[in-house]
Short mmCIF file of C-alpha atoms and ligand atoms in Angstrom, two decimals:
data_model
loop_
_atom_site.label_atom_id
_atom_site.label_comp_id
_atom_site.label_asym_id
_atom_site.label_seq_id
_atom_site.Cartn_x
_atom_site.Cartn_y
_atom_site.Cartn_z
CA MET A 1 -0.19 0.04 -0.03
CA GLU A 2 1.07 3.36 -1.03
CA SER A 3 1.77 5.81 1.80
CA ALA A 4 0.25 9.26 1.77
CA ALA A 5 2.72 12.05 1.72
CA ILE A 6 2.65 13.66 4.98
CA PRO A 7 2.59 17.27 4.85
CA GLN A 8 5.34 19.02 6.73
CA GLU A 9 3.72 21.13 9.77
CA LYS A 10 4.98 24.56 9.58
CA THR A 11 7.02 25.30 12.89
CA GLU A 12 5.47 28.49 14.21
CA ARG A 13 8.12 30.76 15.37
CA LYS A 14 8.28 31.70 19.14
CA LYS A 15 7.04 35.17 19.82
CA ARG A 16 10.02 37.48 20.91
CA ILE A 17 9.53 39.87 23.89
CA LEU A 18 12.01 42.59 24.89
CA VAL A 19 12.08 43.37 28.50
CA ALA A 20 13.93 46.43 29.90
CA ASP A 21 14.33 47.55 33.40
CA ASP A 22 17.36 48.47 35.51
CA ASP A 23 16.25 46.36 38.11
CA PRO A 24 17.52 42.95 37.74
CA ARG A 25 14.95 41.23 39.96
CA VAL A 26 12.05 42.47 37.82
CA VAL A 27 14.04 41.29 34.56
CA GLU A 28 14.65 37.81 35.97
CA LEU A 29 11.13 37.75 37.21
CA LEU A 30 9.86 38.72 33.94
CA GLN A 31 12.11 36.51 31.91
CA ILE A 32 11.29 33.23 33.91
CA THR A 33 7.35 33.97 33.64
CA LEU A 34 7.53 34.83 30.02
CA THR A 35 9.99 31.97 29.04
CA SER A 36 7.72 29.44 30.96
CA SER A 37 4.86 30.63 28.82
CA GLY A 38 6.54 29.84 25.46
CA TYR A 39 8.04 33.24 24.78
CA GLU A 40 11.46 34.16 23.69
CA VAL A 41 12.87 36.94 25.89
CA LEU A 42 15.66 39.56 25.09
CA CYS A 43 16.86 41.63 28.24
CA ALA A 44 18.06 45.11 28.39
CA ALA A 45 19.02 47.08 31.62
CA ASP A 46 18.80 50.62 30.14
CA GLY A 47 16.93 52.56 27.48
CA ALA A 48 19.81 52.72 25.24
CA GLU A 49 20.51 49.01 25.03
CA ALA A 50 16.59 48.51 24.76
CA LEU A 51 16.58 50.72 21.63
CA GLU A 52 19.43 48.89 20.16
CA LEU A 53 18.16 45.42 20.67
CA ALA A 54 14.74 46.48 19.50
CA THR A 55 16.42 47.69 16.36
CA LYS A 56 18.53 44.63 15.76
CA GLN A 57 16.47 41.83 16.97
CA LYS A 58 12.82 43.01 15.85
CA PRO A 59 10.81 41.87 19.00
CA ASP A 60 7.14 41.00 18.77
CA LEU A 61 6.49 43.14 21.95
CA VAL A 62 8.42 45.46 24.09
CA ILE A 63 8.02 45.86 27.90
CA LEU A 64 9.67 49.11 29.31
CA ASP A 65 10.07 50.36 32.79
CA VAL A 66 9.23 53.88 32.83
CA LYS A 67 12.30 54.72 34.91
CA MET A 68 15.64 53.79 33.44
CA PRO A 69 18.95 55.18 32.96
CA LYS A 70 19.99 56.72 29.57
CA SER A 71 16.75 56.77 28.24
CA ASP A 72 13.54 56.32 30.01
CA GLY A 73 10.74 54.11 29.09
CA PHE A 74 8.72 57.16 27.60
CA GLU A 75 11.66 58.14 25.41
CA VAL A 76 12.36 54.68 24.16
CA CYS A 77 8.42 54.13 23.40
CA GLU A 78 8.48 57.26 21.56
CA SER A 79 11.60 56.55 19.59
CA LEU A 80 10.25 53.09 18.63
CA LYS A 81 6.88 54.32 17.46
CA LYS A 82 8.50 57.06 15.64
CA GLY A 83 11.20 54.88 14.07
CA GLU A 84 11.42 53.67 10.67
CA ASP A 85 10.76 50.04 11.61
CA LYS A 86 7.25 49.34 10.45
CA PRO A 87 5.11 47.78 11.85
CA CYS A 88 6.32 49.05 15.15
CA PRO A 89 5.78 46.42 17.87
CA PRO A 90 3.42 47.02 20.63
CA VAL A 91 4.86 48.60 23.77
CA ILE A 92 3.82 47.85 27.60
CA LEU A 93 5.07 50.41 30.09
CA ILE A 94 5.64 49.39 33.67
CA SER A 95 5.73 51.83 36.50
CA GLY A 96 5.90 51.82 40.07
CA GLN A 97 3.81 55.14 39.97
CA ALA A 98 0.09 54.60 39.77
CA ASP A 99 -0.82 58.22 39.05
CA ALA A 100 -2.87 59.10 36.21
CA SER A 101 -0.30 61.54 34.62
CA SER A 102 2.26 58.80 34.33
CA ARG A 103 -0.20 56.63 32.49
CA LEU A 104 -1.60 59.61 30.36
CA GLN A 105 1.95 60.59 29.48
CA GLY A 106 2.55 56.99 28.51
CA LEU A 107 -0.34 56.60 26.11
CA LEU A 108 0.59 60.01 24.35
CA ARG A 109 4.08 58.56 23.50
CA GLY A 110 2.25 55.79 21.91
CA ALA A 111 2.22 52.94 24.52
CA ASP A 112 -0.26 50.28 24.02
CA ASP A 113 -0.92 49.42 27.53
CA PHE A 114 0.13 50.57 31.27
CA LEU A 115 1.06 48.19 34.12
CA ILE A 116 1.57 49.31 37.78
CA LYS A 117 4.10 47.70 40.08
CA PRO A 118 3.68 45.46 41.56
CA PHE A 119 1.75 43.07 39.12
CA SER A 120 0.84 39.57 39.02
CA PRO A 121 2.49 37.44 36.21
CA ARG A 122 -1.10 36.23 35.12
CA GLU A 123 -2.26 39.99 34.55
CA LEU A 124 0.91 40.52 32.52
CA LEU A 125 0.37 37.51 30.42
CA ALA A 126 -3.16 38.20 29.93
CA LYS A 127 -2.21 41.52 28.57
CA ILE A 128 0.43 40.41 26.33
CA GLU A 129 -1.62 37.66 24.81
CA ARG A 130 -4.45 40.22 24.32
CA ILE A 131 -2.25 42.74 22.80
CA LEU A 132 -0.30 40.42 20.76
CA LYS A 133 -3.49 38.98 19.36
CA GLY A 134 -4.97 42.35 18.49
CA PHE A 135 -1.72 43.44 16.92
CA GLU A 136 -1.70 40.30 14.66
CA GLU A 137 -5.35 40.92 13.63
CA SER A 138 -4.49 44.50 12.85
CA ARG A 139 -1.54 43.33 10.92
CA GLY A 140 -3.71 40.82 9.04
CA PHE A 141 -6.33 43.82 8.38
CA SER A 142 -3.45 46.19 7.31
CA ALA A 143 -1.77 43.55 5.04
CA ALA A 144 -5.08 42.74 3.50
CA SER A 145 -6.12 46.41 3.23
CA VAL A 146 -2.71 47.30 1.38
CA LYS A 147 -3.50 44.31 -0.84
CA LEU A 148 -7.04 45.79 -1.50
CA GLU A 149 -5.58 49.30 -2.18
CA GLU A 150 -3.04 47.75 -4.60
CA GLN A 151 -5.59 45.77 -6.32
CA ILE A 152 -8.15 48.85 -6.68
CA LYS A 153 -5.25 51.20 -7.78
CA ARG A 154 -4.61 48.40 -10.53
CA SER A 155 -8.21 48.21 -11.37
CA GLU A 156 -8.34 51.98 -11.67
CA LEU A 157 -5.25 52.05 -13.90
CA GLU A 158 -7.11 49.39 -16.15
CA LEU A 159 -10.24 51.27 -16.05
CA GLU A 160 -8.56 54.48 -17.11
CA ARG A 161 -6.83 52.77 -19.79
CA VAL A 162 -9.67 50.80 -21.00
CA ASN A 163 -11.78 54.02 -20.68
CA SER A 164 -9.19 56.13 -22.66
CA GLU A 165 -9.01 53.22 -25.44
CA LEU A 166 -12.75 53.48 -25.59
CA LYS A 167 -13.15 57.11 -26.01
CA ARG A 168 -10.32 56.84 -28.73
CA LEU A 169 -12.14 54.32 -30.62
CA LEU A 170 -15.59 56.01 -30.19
CA TYR A 171 -13.85 59.37 -31.30
CA SER A 172 -12.03 57.21 -34.08
CA LYS A 173 -15.57 55.96 -35.22
CA ASP A 174 -17.25 59.26 -34.98
CA THR A 175 -14.31 60.78 -36.93
CA LEU A 176 -14.38 58.08 -39.44
CA ILE A 177 -18.14 58.50 -40.06
CA SER A 178 -17.73 62.56 -40.30
CA LEU A 179 -14.64 62.10 -42.82
CA SER A 180 -16.65 59.86 -44.96
CA GLN A 181 -19.58 62.32 -44.96
CA GLN A 182 -17.10 65.04 -45.83
CA LEU A 183 -15.21 63.31 -48.43
CA ASN A 184 -18.54 62.22 -50.03
CA SER A 185 -19.96 65.86 -50.22
CA SER A 186 -16.63 67.45 -51.17
CA LEU A 187 -16.12 66.84 -54.92
CA ARG A 188 -13.15 69.41 -55.16
CA LEU A 189 -10.03 67.65 -55.12
CA GLU A 190 -7.97 70.12 -53.01
CA THR A 191 -10.67 70.65 -50.59
CA LEU A 192 -11.22 66.74 -50.16
CA LEU A 193 -7.29 66.02 -49.93
CA ASP A 194 -7.09 69.08 -47.50
CA THR A 195 -9.82 67.52 -45.28
CA PHE A 196 -8.33 64.27 -45.56
CA LEU A 197 -4.81 65.42 -44.09
CA LEU A 198 -6.32 67.49 -41.28
CA THR A 199 -8.09 64.36 -40.13
CA VAL A 200 -4.95 62.29 -40.27
CA VAL A 201 -2.86 64.63 -38.43
CA GLY A 202 -5.56 65.14 -35.72
CA GLN A 203 -6.51 61.24 -35.65
CA LEU A 204 -3.21 59.78 -35.80
CA ARG A 205 -1.45 62.49 -33.81
CA VAL A 206 1.46 63.07 -35.97
CA GLU A 207 3.42 66.24 -36.43
CA SER A 208 3.34 66.24 -40.07
CA ALA A 209 1.62 64.70 -42.93
CA CYS A 210 1.93 65.11 -46.88
CA PHE A 211 0.01 63.49 -49.77
CA LEU A 212 1.84 62.68 -53.03
CA LEU A 213 -0.62 62.11 -55.99
CA ALA A 214 -0.40 61.28 -59.82
CA GLU A 215 -1.72 64.45 -61.35
CA ASP A 216 -4.10 62.77 -63.41
CA TRP A 217 -4.99 59.26 -64.63
CA ASP A 218 -2.16 59.18 -67.21
CA SER A 219 0.71 60.70 -64.96
CA ARG A 220 3.32 58.21 -63.81
CA VAL A 221 4.89 60.54 -61.37
CA LEU A 222 3.93 61.26 -57.60
CA VAL A 223 3.96 64.98 -56.78
CA PRO A 224 3.07 66.76 -53.72
CA TYR A 225 -0.48 67.85 -53.45
CA VAL A 226 -1.47 68.88 -50.00
CA SER A 227 1.13 68.87 -46.84
CA LYS A 228 0.76 69.91 -43.23
CA GLY A 229 3.36 70.59 -40.58
CA VAL A 230 6.18 70.38 -42.98
CA LYS A 231 8.36 73.11 -44.62
CA ARG A 232 7.09 73.62 -48.39
CA GLU A 233 10.62 73.39 -49.79
CA LEU A 234 11.23 69.89 -48.22
CA VAL A 235 8.09 68.67 -49.70
CA GLU A 236 8.46 70.17 -53.25
CA LYS A 237 11.49 67.93 -53.68
CA LEU A 238 9.51 65.03 -53.58
CA HIS A 239 8.83 63.48 -56.93
CA ILE A 240 8.34 59.84 -57.12
CA PRO A 241 8.13 58.18 -60.58
CA PHE A 242 6.23 55.21 -61.08
CA ASP A 243 8.91 53.23 -62.35
CA SER A 244 11.22 54.05 -59.78
CA ALA A 245 12.29 51.26 -57.19
CA PHE A 246 10.32 53.22 -54.41
CA GLY A 247 7.47 53.97 -56.72
CA SER A 248 7.42 50.20 -57.53
CA THR A 249 7.69 49.31 -53.88
CA LEU A 250 4.65 51.48 -52.79
CA ALA A 251 2.58 50.15 -55.91
CA SER A 252 2.91 46.48 -54.74
CA HIS A 253 2.17 47.30 -50.83
CA GLU A 254 -1.14 48.33 -49.81
CA ARG A 255 -0.11 48.57 -46.20
CA PRO A 256 1.74 51.00 -43.96
CA LEU A 257 5.55 50.98 -44.67
CA ASP A 258 8.22 51.95 -42.28
CA ILE A 259 10.52 54.46 -43.93
CA ASP A 260 13.48 53.24 -41.57
CA GLU A 261 13.15 49.89 -42.91
CA LEU A 262 13.22 51.05 -46.55
CA GLU A 263 16.30 53.05 -46.06
CA SER A 264 18.27 49.94 -45.58
CA TYR A 265 17.41 48.93 -49.36
CA PRO A 266 20.12 50.59 -51.74
CA GLU A 267 17.87 50.51 -54.69
CA VAL A 268 15.24 52.70 -53.04
CA GLU A 269 17.61 54.72 -50.91
CA LYS A 270 17.37 58.03 -53.02
CA HIS A 271 13.71 58.66 -52.74
CA VAL A 272 13.52 57.22 -49.58
CA ARG A 273 16.08 59.49 -48.16
CA ALA A 274 14.59 62.70 -49.32
CA VAL A 275 11.28 61.53 -47.59
CA ALA A 276 13.20 60.88 -44.41
CA ALA A 277 14.90 64.26 -44.67
CA ALA A 278 11.42 65.69 -44.82
CA GLY A 279 10.71 64.18 -41.51
CA PHE A 280 8.49 61.44 -42.53
CA ILE A 281 8.73 57.95 -40.74
CA LEU A 282 5.74 56.03 -42.07
CA CYS A 283 3.96 55.67 -45.69
CA HIS A 284 0.93 54.23 -47.07
CA SER A 285 0.18 53.73 -50.70
CA ILE A 286 -3.22 54.88 -52.22
CA HIS A 287 -4.98 52.55 -54.55
CA VAL A 288 -8.12 53.11 -56.43
CA LYS A 289 -9.70 49.66 -57.75
CA GLY A 290 -6.26 48.09 -57.81
CA ARG A 291 -4.67 51.13 -59.42
CA PHE A 292 -1.64 52.76 -57.72
CA ILE A 293 -2.41 56.59 -57.37
CA GLY A 294 -0.58 57.99 -54.62
CA VAL A 295 1.22 58.01 -51.30
CA LEU A 296 0.26 59.26 -47.75
CA LEU A 297 3.29 60.18 -45.78
CA LEU A 298 3.45 60.55 -41.83
CA GLY A 299 5.74 62.30 -39.49
CA GLU A 300 6.79 61.23 -35.93
CA ARG A 301 3.86 61.01 -33.36
CA VAL A 302 3.30 64.27 -31.48
CA HIS A 303 4.02 62.79 -28.32
CA GLY A 304 6.83 60.33 -29.38
CA ASN A 305 5.15 57.30 -29.18
CA GLY A 306 5.16 54.64 -31.83
CA PHE A 307 2.10 53.77 -33.86
CA THR A 308 -0.03 51.02 -32.45
CA PRO A 309 -1.81 48.16 -34.43
CA LEU A 310 -5.30 50.30 -34.10
CA ASP A 311 -3.38 53.29 -35.74
CA MET A 312 -1.94 51.13 -38.50
CA GLU A 313 -5.70 49.66 -39.35
CA MET A 314 -7.00 53.45 -38.92
CA LEU A 315 -4.32 54.39 -41.53
CA THR A 316 -5.19 51.75 -43.86
CA SER A 317 -8.97 52.49 -43.68
CA LEU A 318 -8.13 56.23 -44.20
CA SER A 319 -6.02 55.59 -47.13
CA SER A 320 -8.61 53.46 -48.78
CA SER A 321 -11.29 55.99 -48.17
CA ALA A 322 -9.35 58.69 -49.77
CA GLY A 323 -8.64 56.49 -52.85
CA ILE A 324 -12.46 56.10 -53.25
CA ALA A 325 -13.17 59.91 -52.64
CA ILE A 326 -10.20 60.91 -54.95
CA GLU A 327 -11.52 58.92 -57.73
CA ASN A 328 -15.15 60.26 -57.26
CA ALA A 329 -13.77 63.85 -57.15
CA ARG A 330 -11.73 63.22 -60.43
CA LEU A 331 -15.00 61.58 -62.31
CA TYR A 332 -17.04 64.48 -60.87
CA ASN A 333 -14.73 67.19 -62.22
CA GLU A 334 -14.23 65.54 -65.55
CA LEU A 335 -18.08 65.41 -65.83
CA GLN A 336 -18.21 69.03 -64.87
CA GLU A 337 -15.60 69.95 -67.36
CA THR A 338 -17.29 68.15 -69.99
CA TYR A 339 -20.93 69.63 -69.44
CA LEU A 340 -19.24 73.00 -69.12
CA ALA A 341 -17.34 72.35 -72.55
CA THR A 342 -20.45 71.60 -74.13
CA ILE A 343 -22.33 74.64 -73.17
CA LYS A 344 -19.29 76.65 -73.94
CA ALA A 345 -19.43 75.25 -77.39
CA PHE A 346 -23.02 76.62 -77.77
CA VAL A 347 -21.99 80.06 -76.58
CA ASN A 348 -18.81 79.90 -78.76
CA THR A 349 -21.16 79.01 -81.82
CA ILE A 350 -23.15 82.15 -81.52
CA GLU A 351 -20.10 84.15 -80.74
CA ALA A 352 -18.24 82.96 -83.77
CA LYS A 353 -20.80 83.94 -86.21
CA ASP A 354 -20.65 87.74 -84.65
CA PRO A 355 -17.21 89.23 -85.38
CA TYR A 356 -17.81 91.89 -82.80
CA THR A 357 -18.40 89.35 -79.88
CA ARG A 358 -16.09 86.68 -80.70
CA GLY A 359 -14.02 85.52 -77.65
CA HIS A 360 -15.94 87.73 -75.35
CA THR A 361 -17.14 84.76 -72.85
CA GLU A 362 -13.54 83.62 -72.73
CA ARG A 363 -12.13 87.12 -71.74
CA VAL A 364 -14.86 87.81 -69.31
CA ALA A 365 -14.26 84.54 -67.67
CA GLU A 366 -10.38 85.23 -67.58
CA TYR A 367 -10.95 88.90 -66.22
CA ALA A 368 -13.63 87.81 -63.62
CA THR A 369 -11.28 84.71 -62.16
CA ALA A 370 -8.45 87.13 -61.97
CA ILE A 371 -10.29 89.66 -60.06
CA GLY A 372 -11.75 86.93 -57.60
CA GLU A 373 -8.06 85.57 -57.06
CA GLY A 374 -6.94 89.27 -56.73
CA MET A 375 -9.28 90.00 -53.92
CA GLY A 376 -8.19 86.81 -52.21
CA LEU A 377 -11.48 84.83 -52.52
CA PRO A 378 -11.53 81.16 -51.84
CA PRO A 379 -10.76 78.61 -54.64
CA GLU A 380 -14.32 77.30 -54.41
CA GLU A 381 -15.76 80.90 -54.99
CA VAL A 382 -13.31 81.59 -57.65
CA GLU A 383 -14.65 78.50 -59.43
CA THR A 384 -18.25 79.66 -58.91
CA ILE A 385 -17.30 83.04 -60.65
CA ARG A 386 -15.50 81.22 -63.58
CA PHE A 387 -18.62 78.96 -64.32
CA GLY A 388 -20.77 82.11 -64.07
CA ALA A 389 -18.74 84.20 -66.32
CA THR A 390 -18.43 81.47 -68.83
CA LEU A 391 -22.07 81.07 -68.97
CA HIS A 392 -23.30 84.58 -68.27
CA ASP A 393 -24.72 85.27 -71.96
CA ILE A 394 -26.08 81.64 -72.37
CA GLY A 395 -29.44 83.16 -72.25
CA LYS A 396 -28.46 84.76 -75.67
CA LEU A 397 -29.31 81.35 -77.18
CA GLY A 398 -32.89 82.48 -76.88
CA VAL A 399 -32.45 85.72 -78.52
CA TYR A 400 -32.97 86.00 -82.22
CA GLU A 401 -29.83 86.40 -84.08
CA GLN A 402 -31.30 88.92 -86.21
CA ILE A 403 -31.54 91.07 -83.17
CA LEU A 404 -28.45 90.25 -81.66
CA TRP A 405 -26.52 91.20 -84.89
CA LYS A 406 -28.52 94.05 -86.08
CA PRO A 407 -26.32 96.75 -87.12
CA THR A 408 -28.63 99.56 -86.31
CA ALA A 409 -30.40 100.60 -83.20
CA LEU A 410 -32.76 98.41 -81.54
CA ASP A 411 -36.34 99.19 -81.04
CA GLU A 412 -38.20 99.11 -77.75
CA GLU A 413 -39.63 95.38 -78.30
CA GLU A 414 -36.12 94.33 -79.53
CA TRP A 415 -34.40 95.57 -76.51
CA ARG A 416 -37.02 94.02 -74.30
CA ILE A 417 -36.08 90.62 -75.81
CA VAL A 418 -32.23 91.16 -75.39
CA LYS A 419 -32.74 92.28 -71.99
CA SER A 420 -34.31 89.26 -71.21
CA HIS A 421 -31.32 87.02 -71.71
CA PRO A 422 -30.23 86.91 -68.22
CA GLU A 423 -33.55 85.57 -67.17
CA THR A 424 -33.62 82.95 -70.17
CA GLY A 425 -29.93 81.79 -69.08
CA ALA A 426 -30.87 81.30 -65.30
CA SER A 427 -33.96 79.07 -66.60
CA ILE A 428 -31.52 77.34 -68.90
CA LEU A 429 -29.31 76.40 -66.17
CA CYS A 430 -31.86 75.84 -63.47
CA GLY A 431 -31.70 72.22 -62.04
CA ILE A 432 -27.92 71.75 -62.80
CA LYS A 433 -26.85 70.80 -59.39
CA PHE A 434 -23.09 71.83 -59.85
CA LEU A 435 -24.05 75.24 -61.47
CA GLU A 436 -26.62 76.10 -58.71
CA LYS A 437 -24.47 78.78 -57.23
CA ALA A 438 -23.40 80.22 -60.88
CA ILE A 439 -27.10 80.92 -61.65
CA ASP A 440 -27.11 84.11 -59.47
CA VAL A 441 -24.05 85.53 -61.69
CA VAL A 442 -25.94 84.56 -64.94
CA ARG A 443 -29.22 86.24 -63.80
CA HIS A 444 -27.61 89.52 -62.27
CA HIS A 445 -24.50 90.28 -64.69
CA HIS A 446 -26.47 93.35 -65.76
CA GLU A 447 -27.68 94.80 -62.41
CA ARG A 448 -26.17 97.92 -61.09
CA LEU A 449 -25.28 99.02 -57.77
CA ASP A 450 -27.58 101.95 -57.75
CA GLY A 451 -30.49 99.68 -58.66
CA ARG A 452 -30.92 100.90 -62.25
CA GLY A 453 -29.93 97.58 -63.80
CA TYR A 454 -31.88 94.49 -64.99
CA PRO A 455 -33.80 92.15 -64.61
CA ASP A 456 -34.51 92.56 -60.73
CA ALA A 457 -33.34 96.21 -60.23
CA LEU A 458 -31.24 94.83 -57.10
CA ASN A 459 -29.06 97.47 -55.33
CA GLY A 460 -26.64 97.71 -52.68
CA ASP A 461 -26.23 94.74 -50.69
CA GLU A 462 -28.76 92.65 -52.53
CA LEU A 463 -26.07 92.28 -55.35
CA SER A 464 -23.76 89.44 -54.32
CA LEU A 465 -20.06 89.99 -54.76
CA ASN A 466 -19.84 87.33 -57.46
CA ALA A 467 -22.25 89.23 -59.63
CA ARG A 468 -20.37 92.40 -59.05
CA ILE A 469 -17.31 90.99 -60.44
CA VAL A 470 -18.78 89.49 -63.47
CA CYS A 471 -20.58 92.92 -64.26
CA VAL A 472 -17.10 94.72 -64.06
CA ALA A 473 -15.39 92.07 -66.35
CA ASP A 474 -18.48 92.10 -68.89
CA SER A 475 -18.60 95.88 -69.08
CA PHE A 476 -14.93 96.22 -69.50
CA ASP A 477 -14.84 93.76 -72.46
CA ALA A 478 -17.70 95.33 -74.02
CA MET A 479 -16.02 98.66 -73.85
CA THR A 480 -12.74 97.56 -75.12
CA SER A 481 -14.42 95.72 -78.12
CA ASP A 482 -15.64 97.03 -81.56
CA ARG A 483 -19.22 97.09 -82.02
CA PRO A 484 -21.24 97.92 -85.14
CA TYR A 485 -22.25 101.27 -83.68
CA ARG A 486 -18.88 102.45 -81.95
CA ASP A 487 -15.20 101.57 -81.84
CA ALA A 488 -13.40 100.13 -79.11
CA LEU A 489 -12.26 102.36 -76.23
CA PRO A 490 -8.52 102.20 -75.38
CA VAL A 491 -7.97 100.30 -72.03
CA ARG A 492 -6.80 103.52 -69.97
CA GLU A 493 -10.11 105.32 -71.26
CA ALA A 494 -12.38 102.19 -70.37
CA ILE A 495 -10.69 101.93 -66.83
CA ALA A 496 -11.10 105.74 -66.40
CA GLN A 497 -15.00 105.47 -67.31
CA MET A 498 -15.47 102.77 -65.06
CA GLU A 499 -13.54 104.41 -62.30
CA GLN A 500 -16.17 107.19 -62.65
CA LYS A 501 -19.12 104.84 -62.54
CA SER A 502 -17.67 102.98 -59.38
CA GLY A 503 -20.27 103.38 -56.65
CA THR A 504 -23.14 103.85 -58.96
CA GLN A 505 -22.89 101.22 -61.51
CA PHE A 506 -19.88 99.25 -60.39
CA ASP A 507 -18.77 98.19 -56.79
CA PRO A 508 -15.76 100.29 -55.69
CA LYS A 509 -13.63 97.55 -54.44
CA VAL A 510 -14.00 95.19 -57.38
CA THR A 511 -13.28 98.24 -59.98
CA GLU A 512 -10.36 99.13 -57.77
CA THR A 513 -9.17 95.58 -57.85
CA PHE A 514 -9.48 95.21 -61.41
CA ALA A 515 -7.73 98.48 -62.50
CA ARG A 516 -4.90 97.62 -60.31
CA LEU A 517 -4.51 94.25 -61.80
CA ILE A 518 -4.51 95.68 -65.35
CA ARG A 519 -1.88 98.54 -64.33
CA HIS A 520 0.27 95.84 -62.76
CA GLY A 521 0.49 93.89 -65.74
CA ASN A 522 -1.50 90.96 -64.03
CA ILE A 523 -4.18 90.95 -66.66
CA LYS A 524 -3.06 91.03 -70.14
CA ILE A 525 -5.59 92.89 -72.64
CA GLY A 526 -5.81 92.05 -76.35
FE1 FE2 B 601 -24.96 90.05 -70.88
#
């Protein structure tokens, strides 16, 4: 029969008690009493020896006579309680004096109990047992409490970490949803890429970011489009041909690539070194339906931490969204331009038949665009002005050619028909979504600041800035072109006349900008 292993009983260490009294009889008595009760006893004859033994031998309990040479019991008790040894052993003070002030002083110095001489050994043993039991319990509580506190602290830290990660995930989700909405609603490539980069910088907390993109579907070189947090001159050098080793590496990887790692490959070194010199440390290629079209470059993290797997996933997700949005924007732009070109072809057909208005639309669009840019308007607004100016006279498609090209003065009815062209133009364009904003220009390019224009006789603030700009551009071209009934005015004369009408017919700021652009040679005439 196999014998069961007998567990080793743990031998409990004897409790160690330090006894300090200058009376050897008392010490001897205590030693006998305590040893016979199973305690290990340490003895000291004065305060200094008691302190030294307490420090070195770590007793479980200390019994101190109040009156002792060198340091009395109060002082030793206080030193022990204030000492660095924790937990400090319990202290019982013994004294021949039964006065209340000694007892009080002892308790104030930290003693756990007080015993008056003479005392019975049973009384002392009962006190020792009670104090040690209480001390053990409190140590147990204290250890459990420390453990619990540590556990709570760990839980708090974990909770904090999970909370912060959760917040970040929620924020990321919201940001991605909001970005998708913006990307879907913004079809202007520059605006779209700008929004994209701002989101990347904020979301991935990077110091810099840059977007290199092939200029069009046929281009085989990546060039900088938009950048944040990096000097323009460093970015401008970044041109990456598709057929370079770096271009091929990017094209064949649809995941984040570490610039540091790539730098060790000599074949890609040239381009990668320029990318690293601009402060970028990570890149992600942009693909549209498997076709490589660009790369997103990222700089250091703002707080110096590395990218987490979540960051990498987010980067891949953002790059994929950007690819789709870029394709949409390009297709939409191509569609817009095709549509615009068709309408322009109609207008040109009319103009081409009339030598007096040939090229008028092109010139008005050119002047109006220059004024918009000269006034520092946002690119989207300048684009609306360009569309509006290009189409401003489209309503003339509805005016009989014999009226438009009549070499003599028009009668009242003919004038009424000619003056209907802004309204006719607006109704032709009505319903075409991307030309919505340009309709205002088409309808109001013959209005005047003083309210004497047509068709709505708008005045002052009712007239939009875009319409005021096209009014100036249109009038200037009309004045500087030959007409059947008069010769073209010299540029200087036309500008002088327009300045005279500034504030009544024309907007003063627009007129002043246009005159300045011409005088500085920013607009070439003729
Ligand atoms: Fe017109």
